[in-house]
Coordinates of C-alpha atoms in Angstrom, one line a residue:
Chain A
X11 CA -31.9 -3.4 -15.8
X12 CA -29.1 -6.3 -15.4
X13 CA -26.3 -6.9 -17.4
X14 CA -27.9 -9.4 -20.1
X15 CA -30.9 -7.1 -20.8
X16 CA -28.3 -4.4 -21.6
X17 CA -26.4 -6.6 -23.8
X18 CA -29.7 -7.6 -25.4
X19 CA -30.8 -3.9 -25.8
X20 CA -27.2 -3.2 -27.5
X21 CA -27.8 -6.1 -29.8
X22 CA -31.5 -5.3 -31.0
X23 CA -30.3 -1.4 -31.6
X24 CA -26.9 -1.9 -32.9
X25 CA -26.0 0.8 -30.6
X26 CA -24.3 1.3 -27.3
X27 CA -24.6 5.2 -27.4
X28 CA -25.7 7.0 -24.7
X29 CA -27.2 10.4 -25.1
X30 CA -26.1 13.0 -22.2
X31 CA -28.5 15.2 -21.3
X32 CA -26.5 18.1 -20.0
X33 CA -29.3 20.6 -20.7
X34 CA -28.6 24.2 -20.3
X35 CA -31.1 26.8 -20.3
X36 CA -28.3 29.3 -22.2
X37 CA -28.1 26.6 -25.2
X38 CA -31.6 25.4 -25.6
X39 CA -33.6 26.5 -28.5
X40 CA -35.0 30.0 -27.9
X41 CA -38.5 29.2 -28.7
X42 CA -38.7 26.7 -25.8
X43 CA -38.2 29.7 -23.2
X44 CA -41.8 30.3 -23.6
X45 CA -42.8 26.9 -22.0
X46 CA -43.7 26.1 -18.6
X47 CA -40.5 23.9 -17.9
X48 CA -38.0 24.7 -21.0
X49 CA -35.7 22.2 -19.5
X50 CA -38.1 19.2 -19.5
X51 CA -39.5 20.2 -22.8
X52 CA -36.1 20.2 -24.3
X53 CA -35.7 16.6 -22.4
X54 CA -38.7 15.2 -23.9
X55 CA -38.3 16.0 -27.5
X56 CA -34.7 14.9 -27.5
X57 CA -35.6 11.8 -25.9
X58 CA -38.6 11.1 -28.4
X59 CA -36.4 11.6 -31.2
X60 CA -33.1 9.9 -30.3
X61 CA -34.8 7.0 -28.3
X62 CA -34.5 4.6 -31.2
X63 CA -30.9 5.0 -31.9
X64 CA -29.3 4.7 -28.4
X65 CA -29.8 2.7 -25.6
X66 CA -28.7 5.0 -22.7
X67 CA -29.7 8.5 -20.9
X68 CA -27.3 10.3 -18.9
X69 CA -28.4 13.6 -17.2
X70 CA -25.6 15.4 -15.4
X71 CA -27.1 16.4 -12.4
X72 CA -24.8 19.8 -12.1
X73 CA -27.1 21.1 -15.0
X74 CA -30.1 20.2 -13.3
X75 CA -28.7 21.3 -9.8
X76 CA -27.5 24.6 -11.1
X77 CA -31.3 25.9 -11.6
X78 CA -32.0 25.1 -7.8
X79 CA -35.4 23.8 -7.1
X80 CA -36.8 24.5 -10.9
X81 CA -34.0 22.5 -12.0
X82 CA -34.7 19.3 -9.4
X83 CA -38.3 19.5 -10.7
X84 CA -37.0 19.4 -14.6
X85 CA -34.8 16.4 -13.6
X86 CA -37.6 14.6 -11.8
X87 CA -40.0 14.9 -14.5
X88 CA -37.3 13.9 -17.0
X89 CA -36.5 10.5 -15.3
X90 CA -40.3 10.0 -14.6
X91 CA -41.1 10.3 -18.3
X92 CA -38.0 7.8 -19.4
X93 CA -39.4 5.3 -16.6
X94 CA -42.9 5.5 -18.0
X95 CA -42.1 5.5 -21.5
X96 CA -38.7 4.1 -22.2
X97 CA -38.3 1.4 -19.7
X98 CA -35.8 -0.3 -22.0
X99 CA -33.3 2.5 -21.8
X100 CA -30.7 2.5 -19.3
X101 CA -30.8 5.8 -16.8
X102 CA -27.6 7.0 -15.5
X103 CA -27.5 9.8 -13.0
X104 CA -24.0 11.5 -13.7
X105 CA -23.8 12.7 -10.1
X106 CA -20.2 11.9 -9.1
X107 CA -21.6 11.5 -5.5
X108 CA -19.4 9.8 -2.9
X109 CA -19.6 10.1 1.1
X110 CA -19.2 8.4 4.1
X111 CA -21.2 5.2 4.8
X112 CA -24.5 6.7 6.1
X113 CA -24.7 9.5 3.6
X114 CA -24.2 7.4 0.7
X115 CA -27.1 5.1 1.8
X116 CA -29.2 8.1 1.7
X117 CA -28.1 8.8 -2.1
X118 CA -28.5 5.2 -2.9
X119 CA -32.2 5.3 -1.5
X120 CA -33.2 8.2 -3.2
X121 CA -31.6 7.6 -7.0
X122 CA -32.6 3.8 -6.7
X123 CA -35.5 3.5 -4.7
X124 CA -37.2 6.8 -4.9
X125 CA -36.5 7.6 -8.6
X126 CA -36.0 4.1 -10.0
X127 CA -32.7 5.2 -11.7
X128 CA -30.4 2.3 -13.3
X129 CA -27.4 3.6 -12.1
X130 CA -24.9 6.5 -10.6
X131 CA -21.8 7.7 -11.1
X132 CA -19.6 7.9 -8.0
X133 CA -16.1 9.3 -7.2
X134 CA -13.9 6.6 -5.5
X135 CA -11.7 8.8 -3.1
X136 CA -13.4 8.0 0.0
X137 CA -13.1 4.1 -0.8
X138 CA -14.9 1.2 0.1
X139 CA -17.9 2.5 2.7
X140 CA -18.5 5.5 0.4
X141 CA -19.4 2.9 -2.5
X142 CA -20.9 -0.2 -0.9
X143 CA -24.2 1.1 0.3
X144 CA -24.9 1.7 -3.7
X145 CA -24.1 -1.9 -4.3
X146 CA -27.0 -3.6 -1.8
X147 CA -29.6 -2.8 -4.9
X148 CA -30.4 -5.8 -7.2
X149 CA -30.6 -4.7 -10.7
X150 CA -28.8 -1.5 -10.0
X151 CA -25.3 0.1 -10.6
X152 CA -22.5 1.9 -9.5
X153 CA -20.2 3.8 -12.2
X154 CA -17.2 4.0 -10.6
X155 CA -14.9 7.1 -11.7
X156 CA -11.6 5.4 -13.0
X157 CA -9.6 7.3 -15.6
X158 CA -11.5 10.6 -16.7
X159 CA -11.5 12.5 -19.7
X160 CA -10.3 15.8 -18.5
X161 CA -6.9 17.2 -18.4
X162 CA -6.7 17.0 -14.6
X163 CA -7.1 13.0 -15.2
X164 CA -3.2 13.4 -15.2
X165 CA -2.9 15.0 -11.8
X166 CA -3.5 12.0 -9.8
X167 CA -5.4 9.0 -11.7
X168 CA -1.9 8.3 -13.3
X169 CA 0.1 8.5 -10.2
X170 CA 2.1 5.0 -9.6
X171 CA 2.7 3.5 -6.2
X172 CA 5.7 1.8 -5.2
X173 CA 4.9 -1.3 -7.2
X174 CA 4.2 0.6 -10.3
X175 CA 0.6 0.4 -10.1
X176 CA -1.3 3.9 -11.0
X177 CA -3.9 4.9 -9.1
X178 CA -6.7 4.1 -11.7
X179 CA -5.5 0.8 -11.9
X180 CA -5.6 0.6 -7.9
X181 CA -9.4 1.7 -7.9
X182 CA -10.0 -1.1 -10.6
X183 CA -8.1 -3.8 -8.8
X184 CA -9.8 -2.9 -5.0
X185 CA -13.2 -2.3 -6.3
X186 CA -13.5 -5.9 -7.3
X187 CA -13.5 -6.8 -4.0
X188 CA -16.7 -4.6 -3.4
X189 CA -18.5 -5.5 -6.4
X190 CA -18.6 -7.4 -9.9
X191 CA -19.5 -7.2 -13.4
X192 CA -23.5 -7.3 -12.6
X193 CA -23.4 -4.1 -10.6
X194 CA -20.3 -2.1 -11.3
X195 CA -19.0 -0.2 -14.2
X196 CA -16.2 2.3 -14.6
X197 CA -15.9 5.7 -16.2
X198 CA -13.2 5.7 -18.7
X199 CA -12.7 8.8 -21.1
X200 CA -12.7 8.4 -24.7
X201 CA -9.5 10.7 -24.7
X202 CA -7.3 7.8 -23.1
X203 CA -7.0 5.9 -26.0
X204 CA -4.5 3.1 -26.0
X205 CA -4.9 3.0 -21.9
X206 CA -8.0 1.2 -22.5
X207 CA -5.7 -2.1 -23.2
X208 CA -4.3 -1.7 -19.6
X209 CA -8.0 -1.2 -18.4
X210 CA -9.2 -4.4 -20.0
X211 CA -6.3 -6.5 -18.4
X212 CA -7.6 -5.6 -15.0
X213 CA -11.6 -5.8 -15.9
X214 CA -11.8 -7.7 -19.1
X215 CA -15.7 -8.3 -18.5
X216 CA -16.9 -5.1 -16.9
X217 CA -19.0 -2.5 -18.8
X218 CA -17.2 0.9 -19.1
X219 CA -19.2 4.2 -19.4
X220 CA -17.1 6.5 -21.9
X221 CA -17.4 9.7 -21.9
X222 CA -15.5 12.3 -24.2
X223 CA -16.4 11.6 -27.8
X224 CA -17.5 14.5 -30.0
X225 CA -17.0 18.0 -27.9
X226 CA -14.0 16.7 -25.8
X227 CA -12.2 15.2 -29.2
X228 CA -12.1 11.5 -28.2
X229 CA -12.3 8.9 -31.3
X230 CA -15.2 6.0 -31.2
X231 CA -13.2 3.7 -33.4
X232 CA -10.1 3.8 -30.8
X233 CA -12.1 3.3 -27.9
X234 CA -13.8 0.4 -29.8
X235 CA -10.3 -0.9 -30.9
X236 CA -8.8 -1.4 -27.5
X237 CA -11.9 -1.3 -25.2
X238 CA -14.5 -3.7 -26.9
X239 CA -15.3 -6.8 -25.5
X240 CA -17.4 -9.9 -27.0
X241 CA -20.8 -8.5 -25.1
X242 CA -19.4 -4.9 -26.3
X243 CA -18.8 -4.0 -23.0
X244 CA -19.1 -0.4 -23.6
X245 CA -21.5 2.3 -23.1
X246 CA -20.3 5.6 -25.3
X247 CA -21.7 9.0 -24.3
X248 CA -22.2 11.9 -26.1
X249 CA -23.9 15.4 -25.0
X250 CA -23.3 18.7 -26.9
X251 CA -22.7 17.2 -30.2
X252 CA -26.2 15.7 -30.4
X253 CA -28.3 17.6 -28.0
X254 CA -27.1 21.0 -29.4
X255 CA -26.6 20.1 -33.1
X256 CA -29.3 22.4 -34.0
X257 CA -31.2 25.4 -32.3
X258 CA -34.0 26.0 -34.5
X259 CA -37.4 24.5 -34.2
X260 CA -35.7 21.3 -35.8
X261 CA -33.4 20.7 -33.0
X262 CA -35.0 17.3 -32.0
X263 CA -35.4 16.1 -35.7
X264 CA -31.3 17.2 -36.1
X265 CA -30.2 15.6 -32.9
X266 CA -32.1 12.2 -34.3
X267 CA -30.1 12.5 -37.5
X268 CA -26.8 12.9 -35.4
X269 CA -27.4 10.1 -33.1
X270 CA -28.5 8.0 -36.1
X271 CA -24.9 8.9 -37.6
X272 CA -23.3 7.5 -34.5
X273 CA -25.5 4.9 -34.1
X274 CA -24.7 3.4 -37.6
X275 CA -20.8 4.1 -37.2
X276 CA -21.4 1.6 -33.9
X277 CA -23.4 -1.1 -36.1
X278 CA -20.2 -1.3 -38.2
X279 CA -17.9 -1.5 -35.3
X280 CA -20.2 -4.2 -33.3
X281 CA -19.9 -6.4 -36.7
Chain B
X358 CA -16.0 35.7 4.2
X359 CA -12.2 35.9 4.2
X360 CA -9.5 34.5 6.1
X361 CA -8.8 37.4 8.4
X362 CA -12.7 37.7 9.2
X363 CA -13.1 34.1 10.0
X364 CA -10.2 34.7 12.4
X365 CA -11.4 37.4 13.8
X366 CA -15.0 35.6 14.4
X367 CA -12.9 32.6 16.0
X368 CA -11.2 35.1 18.3
X369 CA -14.5 37.2 19.0
X370 CA -16.7 33.7 20.0
X371 CA -13.9 31.7 21.4
X372 CA -15.0 28.9 19.3
X373 CA -14.0 27.2 16.1
X374 CA -17.1 25.0 16.2
X375 CA -19.2 24.3 12.8
X376 CA -22.4 22.9 13.4
X377 CA -23.5 20.1 11.0
X378 CA -26.8 20.4 9.7
X379 CA -27.4 16.8 8.7
X380 CA -31.2 17.1 8.9
X381 CA -32.8 13.8 8.7
X382 CA -36.6 14.0 8.6
X383 CA -36.7 10.6 10.4
X384 CA -34.6 11.6 13.3
X385 CA -36.0 15.3 14.0
X386 CA -38.7 15.7 17.0
X387 CA -41.9 14.5 15.9
X388 CA -43.8 17.7 16.8
X389 CA -42.1 19.5 14.0
X390 CA -43.8 16.9 11.3
X391 CA -46.9 18.9 11.3
X392 CA -45.0 22.3 10.1
X393 CA -45.4 23.0 6.5
X394 CA -41.5 22.8 6.0
X395 CA -40.3 20.4 9.2
X396 CA -36.6 20.4 8.1
X397 CA -36.2 24.0 7.8
X398 CA -38.4 24.5 11.0
X399 CA -35.7 22.3 12.5
X400 CA -32.8 24.1 11.1
X401 CA -34.2 27.2 12.0
X402 CA -34.5 26.6 15.7
X403 CA -30.9 24.9 15.8
X404 CA -29.6 27.8 14.2
X405 CA -31.2 30.4 16.6
X406 CA -30.1 28.6 19.1
X407 CA -26.4 27.5 18.7
X408 CA -25.4 30.5 16.6
X409 CA -23.7 32.5 19.8
X410 CA -21.6 29.2 20.1
X411 CA -20.4 28.3 16.8
X412 CA -18.7 30.2 13.6
X413 CA -19.9 28.3 10.9
X414 CA -22.7 25.9 9.6
X415 CA -22.6 23.0 6.9
X416 CA -25.6 21.6 5.8
X417 CA -24.8 18.4 4.0
X418 CA -26.4 18.5 0.7
X419 CA -27.4 14.7 0.7
X420 CA -29.7 14.9 3.4
X421 CA -31.7 17.4 1.0
X422 CA -31.1 16.0 -2.0
X423 CA -32.7 12.9 -0.4
X424 CA -36.0 14.5 -0.1
X425 CA -35.9 15.7 -4.0
X426 CA -37.6 18.7 -4.9
X427 CA -38.7 19.5 -1.2
X428 CA -35.4 19.0 0.4
X429 CA -33.9 21.5 -2.1
X430 CA -36.4 24.0 -0.8
X431 CA -35.5 23.5 2.8
X432 CA -31.9 23.7 1.7
X433 CA -32.6 27.2 -0.2
X434 CA -34.6 28.5 2.7
X435 CA -31.9 27.6 5.1
X436 CA -29.2 29.3 3.5
X437 CA -31.4 32.4 2.7
X438 CA -32.0 32.4 6.3
X439 CA -28.2 32.0 7.0
X440 CA -27.2 34.9 5.0
X441 CA -30.2 37.3 6.4
X442 CA -29.8 36.9 9.9
X443 CA -26.1 35.4 10.7
X444 CA -24.1 36.9 7.9
X445 CA -20.5 36.7 10.5
X446 CA -21.4 32.9 10.2
X447 CA -19.2 31.0 7.6
X448 CA -21.4 28.8 5.6
X449 CA -20.0 25.2 4.3
X450 CA -22.2 23.5 1.5
X451 CA -20.9 20.0 1.9
X452 CA -21.4 18.5 -1.7
X453 CA -18.6 16.8 -2.3
X454 CA -18.8 18.0 -5.8
X455 CA -16.1 17.3 -8.7
X456 CA -16.8 17.4 -12.5
X457 CA -15.0 18.2 -15.4
X458 CA -14.4 22.0 -16.0
X459 CA -17.2 23.1 -17.9
X460 CA -19.4 21.4 -15.1
X461 CA -17.7 22.5 -12.1
X462 CA -18.0 26.1 -13.3
X463 CA -21.5 25.6 -13.1
X464 CA -21.7 24.2 -9.7
X465 CA -19.5 27.4 -8.9
X466 CA -22.0 29.7 -10.1
X467 CA -25.0 28.2 -8.5
X468 CA -23.0 27.8 -5.0
X469 CA -21.2 31.0 -4.8
X470 CA -23.4 33.5 -6.8
X471 CA -26.8 32.6 -6.6
X472 CA -26.9 31.1 -3.0
X473 CA -23.8 33.2 -1.7
X474 CA -22.7 30.3 0.0
X475 CA -19.0 30.9 1.2
X476 CA -17.5 27.3 0.6
X477 CA -18.0 24.0 -0.9
X478 CA -16.3 20.7 -0.3
X479 CA -14.8 19.5 -3.3
X480 CA -13.5 15.8 -4.4
X481 CA -9.9 16.0 -5.8
X482 CA -10.0 12.8 -7.9
X483 CA -10.5 14.5 -11.3
X484 CA -7.5 16.9 -10.8
X485 CA -6.9 20.7 -11.5
X486 CA -9.7 21.5 -14.1
X487 CA -12.4 19.9 -11.6
X488 CA -11.3 22.5 -8.8
X489 CA -10.3 25.6 -10.4
X490 CA -13.5 27.0 -11.6
X491 CA -14.5 27.5 -8.0
X492 CA -11.2 29.3 -7.2
X493 CA -12.2 32.4 -9.5
X494 CA -14.5 34.0 -6.7
X495 CA -13.1 36.5 -4.2
X496 CA -14.0 35.7 -0.5
X497 CA -15.2 32.3 -1.5
X498 CA -13.2 28.9 -0.6
X499 CA -12.9 25.4 -1.9
X500 CA -12.5 22.9 0.8
X501 CA -10.5 19.9 -0.9
X502 CA -11.1 16.6 0.6
X503 CA -7.7 15.1 1.5
X504 CA -7.7 12.8 4.4
X505 CA -11.4 11.8 5.3
X506 CA -12.6 10.5 8.8
X507 CA -13.9 7.2 7.1
X508 CA -12.6 3.8 7.4
X509 CA -12.6 3.8 3.5
X510 CA -9.9 6.4 3.5
X511 CA -7.4 3.6 3.9
X512 CA -8.4 2.4 0.7
X513 CA -6.5 4.9 -1.8
X514 CA -6.0 8.4 0.4
X515 CA -2.9 6.5 1.9
X516 CA -1.4 4.8 -1.1
X517 CA 2.4 6.2 -1.1
X518 CA 3.9 6.6 -4.6
X519 CA 7.5 5.4 -5.6
X520 CA 9.2 8.5 -3.4
X521 CA 7.0 7.6 -0.6
X522 CA 4.7 10.6 -1.0
X523 CA 1.0 9.3 0.2
X524 CA -1.9 10.3 -2.0
X525 CA -3.2 12.9 0.4
X526 CA 0.0 14.5 0.6
X527 CA 0.0 14.6 -3.2
X528 CA -3.6 16.1 -3.0
X529 CA -2.1 18.8 -0.3
X530 CA 1.2 19.6 -2.4
X531 CA -0.1 19.6 -5.9
X532 CA -3.4 21.6 -5.1
X533 CA -0.9 24.5 -4.0
X534 CA 0.0 25.3 -6.9
X535 CA -4.0 26.0 -7.7
X536 CA -5.1 27.9 -4.9
X537 CA -3.7 29.3 -1.6
X538 CA -4.3 29.9 2.2
X539 CA -7.0 32.3 1.1
X540 CA -9.2 30.2 -1.4
X541 CA -8.6 26.9 0.0
X542 CA -9.2 24.5 2.9
X543 CA -8.6 20.7 3.2
X544 CA -10.7 18.5 4.8
X545 CA -9.3 15.9 7.4
X546 CA -11.1 13.8 9.5
X547 CA -10.8 13.9 13.3
X548 CA -10.0 10.4 13.4
X549 CA -6.8 10.8 11.8
X550 CA -4.8 11.8 15.2
X551 CA -1.1 12.2 14.8
X552 CA -1.5 12.5 10.9
X553 CA -2.2 16.1 11.7
X554 CA 1.2 16.5 12.2
X555 CA 2.4 15.1 8.7
X556 CA -0.4 17.3 7.3
X557 CA 0.9 20.7 9.1
X558 CA 4.4 20.1 7.5
X559 CA 2.7 20.5 4.0
X560 CA -0.1 23.3 4.8
X561 CA 1.6 24.6 7.9
X562 CA -1.2 28.1 7.8
X563 CA -4.3 26.4 5.8
X564 CA -7.8 25.9 7.4
X565 CA -8.6 22.6 8.0
X566 CA -12.3 21.6 8.2
X567 CA -12.3 18.5 10.6
X568 CA -15.3 16.2 10.9
X569 CA -15.4 13.3 13.0
X570 CA -15.8 14.2 16.6
X571 CA -18.8 13.0 18.3
X572 CA -20.5 10.1 16.6
X573 CA -17.3 9.1 14.7
X574 CA -15.2 9.2 17.9
X575 CA -12.4 11.6 17.0
X576 CA -10.8 13.6 19.8
X577 CA -11.0 17.5 19.9
X578 CA -7.9 17.4 22.0
X579 CA -5.8 15.2 19.6
X580 CA -7.0 17.2 16.8
X581 CA -6.0 20.7 18.5
X582 CA -2.6 19.1 19.8
X583 CA -1.3 18.1 16.3
X584 CA -3.4 20.5 14.1
X585 CA -3.9 23.7 15.6
X586 CA -2.0 26.8 14.5
X587 CA -1.2 30.3 15.9
X588 CA -4.5 31.5 13.9
X589 CA -6.3 28.4 15.1
X590 CA -6.2 27.1 11.4
X591 CA -9.5 24.7 12.3
X592 CA -12.8 24.2 11.7
X593 CA -14.2 21.5 13.8
X594 CA -17.6 20.0 12.9
X595 CA -20.4 18.0 15.2
X596 CA -23.6 17.1 13.6
X597 CA -25.3 14.5 15.4
X598 CA -24.1 15.0 18.5
X599 CA -25.5 18.6 18.9
X600 CA -28.7 18.4 16.4
X601 CA -30.0 15.3 17.7
X602 CA -29.1 15.6 21.6
X603 CA -32.6 15.6 22.5
X604 CA -36.0 14.8 20.7
X605 CA -38.5 16.6 22.7
X606 CA -40.1 20.2 22.2
X607 CA -36.8 21.5 24.0
X608 CA -34.5 20.2 21.3
X609 CA -33.0 23.8 20.4
X610 CA -32.2 24.3 23.9
X611 CA -30.4 21.0 24.6
X612 CA -28.5 21.8 21.3
X613 CA -27.5 24.8 22.6
X614 CA -26.3 23.6 25.8
X615 CA -24.2 20.8 23.7
X616 CA -22.7 23.3 21.8
X617 CA -22.0 25.5 24.5
X618 CA -19.9 22.6 26.1
X619 CA -17.8 22.1 23.0
X620 CA -17.5 25.9 22.7
X621 CA -16.3 25.9 26.3
X622 CA -13.6 23.0 26.1
X623 CA -12.4 24.9 22.7
X624 CA -12.2 28.1 24.4
X625 CA -9.7 26.5 26.9
X626 CA -7.8 24.8 23.8
X627 CA -7.5 28.3 22.4
X628 CA -5.5 29.6 25.4

């Protein structure tokens, strides 16, 4: 999916919500455990229920990998289901990968070619050659970690160099040489509040993937106040607050209600 | 495996070699392709042949993940085989993970508890809470990326702050508060030469995992000259130069010869 198509989806749906498929076997409704593939059964119902209210889905690979081979099967089935039935939804593999060039190239082939995923989150620590193999694919995206939502983001990301430039700013600025706003986005945590102003000074037109509203405590209003562009420029993720809103047989219905609530807030903020 | 046991293995074998299992279906000998699981068949023979000359194995997850579900099966079988037959070899899952706390905790459970892997490489960008869940396991190790072997290591890792401390030094120093030399190691590329001196000023006793000799061009002598401690303090990885030294039916035998050559160099350097 390219940038224009993504913007069009946001306009049509009046939503820039991404539903995080952080599917944990210990947290899904009990009645699903009798299914052959409980993780996929859960995802399928969550997707069918929330699709009208969101523009993107973001499975976090850790949740699938933690189940070993079974988890990978559930992950692949989920991606296949999305590609087949919801081709207009943007798919983010939240993998936080980043390795030397030939290894990153293998990841790119797997996620972009074989699985037809739209985008992948990548950690910037290893620099250009760990990122650039992902940028060679038309219509595919790297989403680079810039300023994350967790407490540990203070350990290194905010360190300023001799000229006062902080590491996340250096990541934003340096990576402009590798890609552009048609193939790169950045992860910026919703908990970072006014820092979005500083970020927009460096990347005024890039889309930002914003985790951290809901369970992690970030504010949607603040994110929009400081981070929204004329094209929206935001994909805001919510995982736990939507997918685990209810644990009965009505879980998908309740997830849809929660997604709709966020979508309605977003519609108002888009005006 | 704890630090004392690792040192003991190095003494006994007169080797601090790690064989990197970067197993690529496109590079293994053709006659293996008729096997039910060619990747595992390759790994099994490489392991049996090289075990006397090395103290560690390091499968890079990217190579397995790039094969999807099949790759995960090969990976799990390789780990199982190592645990069952080579319990005295240190296993490194080269995964370069790093995510928010609850996600890192899931990874830790998978790799350390379920798969009984000794150690995992982790990227430091997200800070303490992305690393600390891995440190809660007795006898298990985090191997934190510090100064990598690739060209992109110059993009961010060498950036100095206002006091002149470079990012990789800050990573080394800050992470001392999270763990110690019994549960943390650091990745330092063999291509970094004299930088090992600067690293040893901050972490005089920690083990370093050193990729980048062989195909990437680092020098074993230089690494030892500047990086070796009285307990050795080094695990030096070679992947391609050993496992792909030959592509005929004799591949395992030739791999053993190559591993033995490195081991003999190491024995001399350990004196």
